[in-house]
């Protein structure tokens, strides 16, 4: 299983450092799972042997006049080679269009990054039926090379993110099955994953891992999630 922790706009540089040393220590002998942590850009640090550090976002440039952004040069300093692209919060709150997302995707493939590419539908699409869901999700693959060898896809229904209401086991199973017929890469589920639902979610055949927000913010609790699978 793949376990990815997305801190979003949480944690500081110092709290991230102690988080990573705690988590690395806890999982040190456990090689059965792959673990990623995505801290905020101000708290980037080098990966450890058992925790890969990735960046939540970056601009598609080496460096340059892109106020407020970070580029490849800043990531190189920390040896970062993993990035989240297409998270719904960037699409919805920061206004990243599919065109921008696809450009970013292409740039980071050219630079050999491991990409966790996020897709997910809003509630009104989910409520208008499964065909609409799949149509919406398929459009989020426009401009994306789904055969990129270093690709992981994360399905995160927007209505399940940070709401405490995860998708049901049936909804995850059916959606992941349909996605697996489009992409043949590891597929993560994200959206209110926590200690009470991780066992059931991780036992779905088509779920290769989870992308976790709030339930990942405490290193010991995140490790409990990992250990319970
Ligand atoms: P929550 O686990 O807080 O619902 O967030 C999920 C998410 O958006 C991870 O990228």
JSON list of C-alpha atoms and ligand atoms in Angstrom, two decimals, residues 4 6 8 84 87-89 118 156 160-164 190-193 211-216, ligand 1:
[
{"chain": "A", "resi": 4, "resn": "UNK", "atom": "CA", "xyz": [0.66, 9.76, 1.27]},
{"chain": "A", "resi": 6, "resn": "UNK", "atom": "CA", "xyz": [-0.81, 15.93, 2.39]},
{"chain": "A", "resi": 8, "resn": "UNK", "atom": "CA", "xyz": [-1.82, 21.32, 2.91]},
{"chain": "A", "resi": 84, "resn": "UNK", "atom": "CA", "xyz": [1.30, 16.56, -6.31]},
{"chain": "A", "resi": 87, "resn": "UNK", "atom": "CA", "xyz": [-5.31, 18.75, -6.33]},
{"chain": "A", "resi": 88, "resn": "UNK", "atom": "CA", "xyz": [-8.89, 20.02, -6.22]},
{"chain": "A", "resi": 89, "resn": "UNK", "atom": "CA", "xyz": [-7.95, 22.80, -3.80]},
{"chain": "A", "resi": 118, "resn": "UNK", "atom": "CA", "xyz": [-5.23, 14.20, -8.41]},
{"chain": "A", "resi": 156, "resn": "UNK", "atom": "CA", "xyz": [-10.37, 12.40, -4.35]},
{"chain": "A", "resi": 160, "resn": "UNK", "atom": "CA", "xyz": [-15.39, 13.86, 0.66]},
{"chain": "A", "resi": 161, "resn": "UNK", "atom": "CA", "xyz": [-12.39, 16.10, 1.30]},
{"chain": "A", "resi": 162, "resn": "UNK", "atom": "CA", "xyz": [-12.22, 17.51, 4.81]},
{"chain": "A", "resi": 163, "resn": "UNK", "atom": "CA", "xyz": [-15.91, 16.82, 5.37]},
{"chain": "A", "resi": 164, "resn": "UNK", "atom": "CA", "xyz": [-15.61, 13.73, 7.55]},
{"chain": "A", "resi": 190, "resn": "UNK", "atom": "CA", "xyz": [-8.43, 10.33, -0.78]},
{"chain": "A", "resi": 191, "resn": "UNK", "atom": "CA", "xyz": [-11.20, 12.11, 1.14]},
{"chain": "A", "resi": 192, "resn": "UNK", "atom": "CA", "xyz": [-11.80, 11.77, 4.88]},
{"chain": "A", "resi": 193, "resn": "UNK", "atom": "CA", "xyz": [-9.64, 8.67, 5.23]},
{"chain": "A", "resi": 211, "resn": "UNK", "atom": "CA", "xyz": [-3.88, 10.22, 0.15]},
{"chain": "A", "resi": 212, "resn": "UNK", "atom": "CA", "xyz": [-4.64, 11.60, 3.59]},
{"chain": "A", "resi": 213, "resn": "UNK", "atom": "CA", "xyz": [-5.15, 15.18, 4.80]},
{"chain": "A", "resi": 214, "resn": "UNK", "atom": "CA", "xyz": [-6.34, 15.83, 8.35]},
{"chain": "A", "resi": 215, "resn": "UNK", "atom": "CA", "xyz": [-5.74, 12.30, 9.63]},
{"chain": "A", "resi": 216, "resn": "UNK", "atom": "CA", "xyz": [-2.08, 12.57, 8.59]},
{"chain": "B", "resi": 1, "resn": "LIG", "atom": "P1", "xyz": [-8.86, 14.94, 4.17]},
{"chain": "B", "resi": 1, "resn": "LIG", "atom": "O1", "xyz": [-8.19, 13.62, 4.46]},
{"chain": "B", "resi": 1, "resn": "LIG", "atom": "O2", "xyz": [-8.62, 15.97, 5.22]},
{"chain": "B", "resi": 1, "resn": "LIG", "atom": "O3", "xyz": [-10.28, 14.78, 3.77]},
{"chain": "B", "resi": 1, "resn": "LIG", "atom": "O4", "xyz": [-8.10, 15.54, 2.85]},
{"chain": "B", "resi": 1, "resn": "LIG", "atom": "C1", "xyz": [-7.94, 14.73, 1.76]},
{"chain": "B", "resi": 1, "resn": "LIG", "atom": "C2", "xyz": [-7.06, 15.41, 0.78]},
{"chain": "B", "resi": 1, "resn": "LIG", "atom": "O5", "xyz": [-7.43, 16.39, 0.16]},
{"chain": "B", "resi": 1, "resn": "LIG", "atom": "C3", "xyz": [-5.70, 14.88, 0.61]},
{"chain": "B", "resi": 1, "resn": "LIG", "atom": "O6", "xyz": [-5.08, 15.44, -0.50]}
]
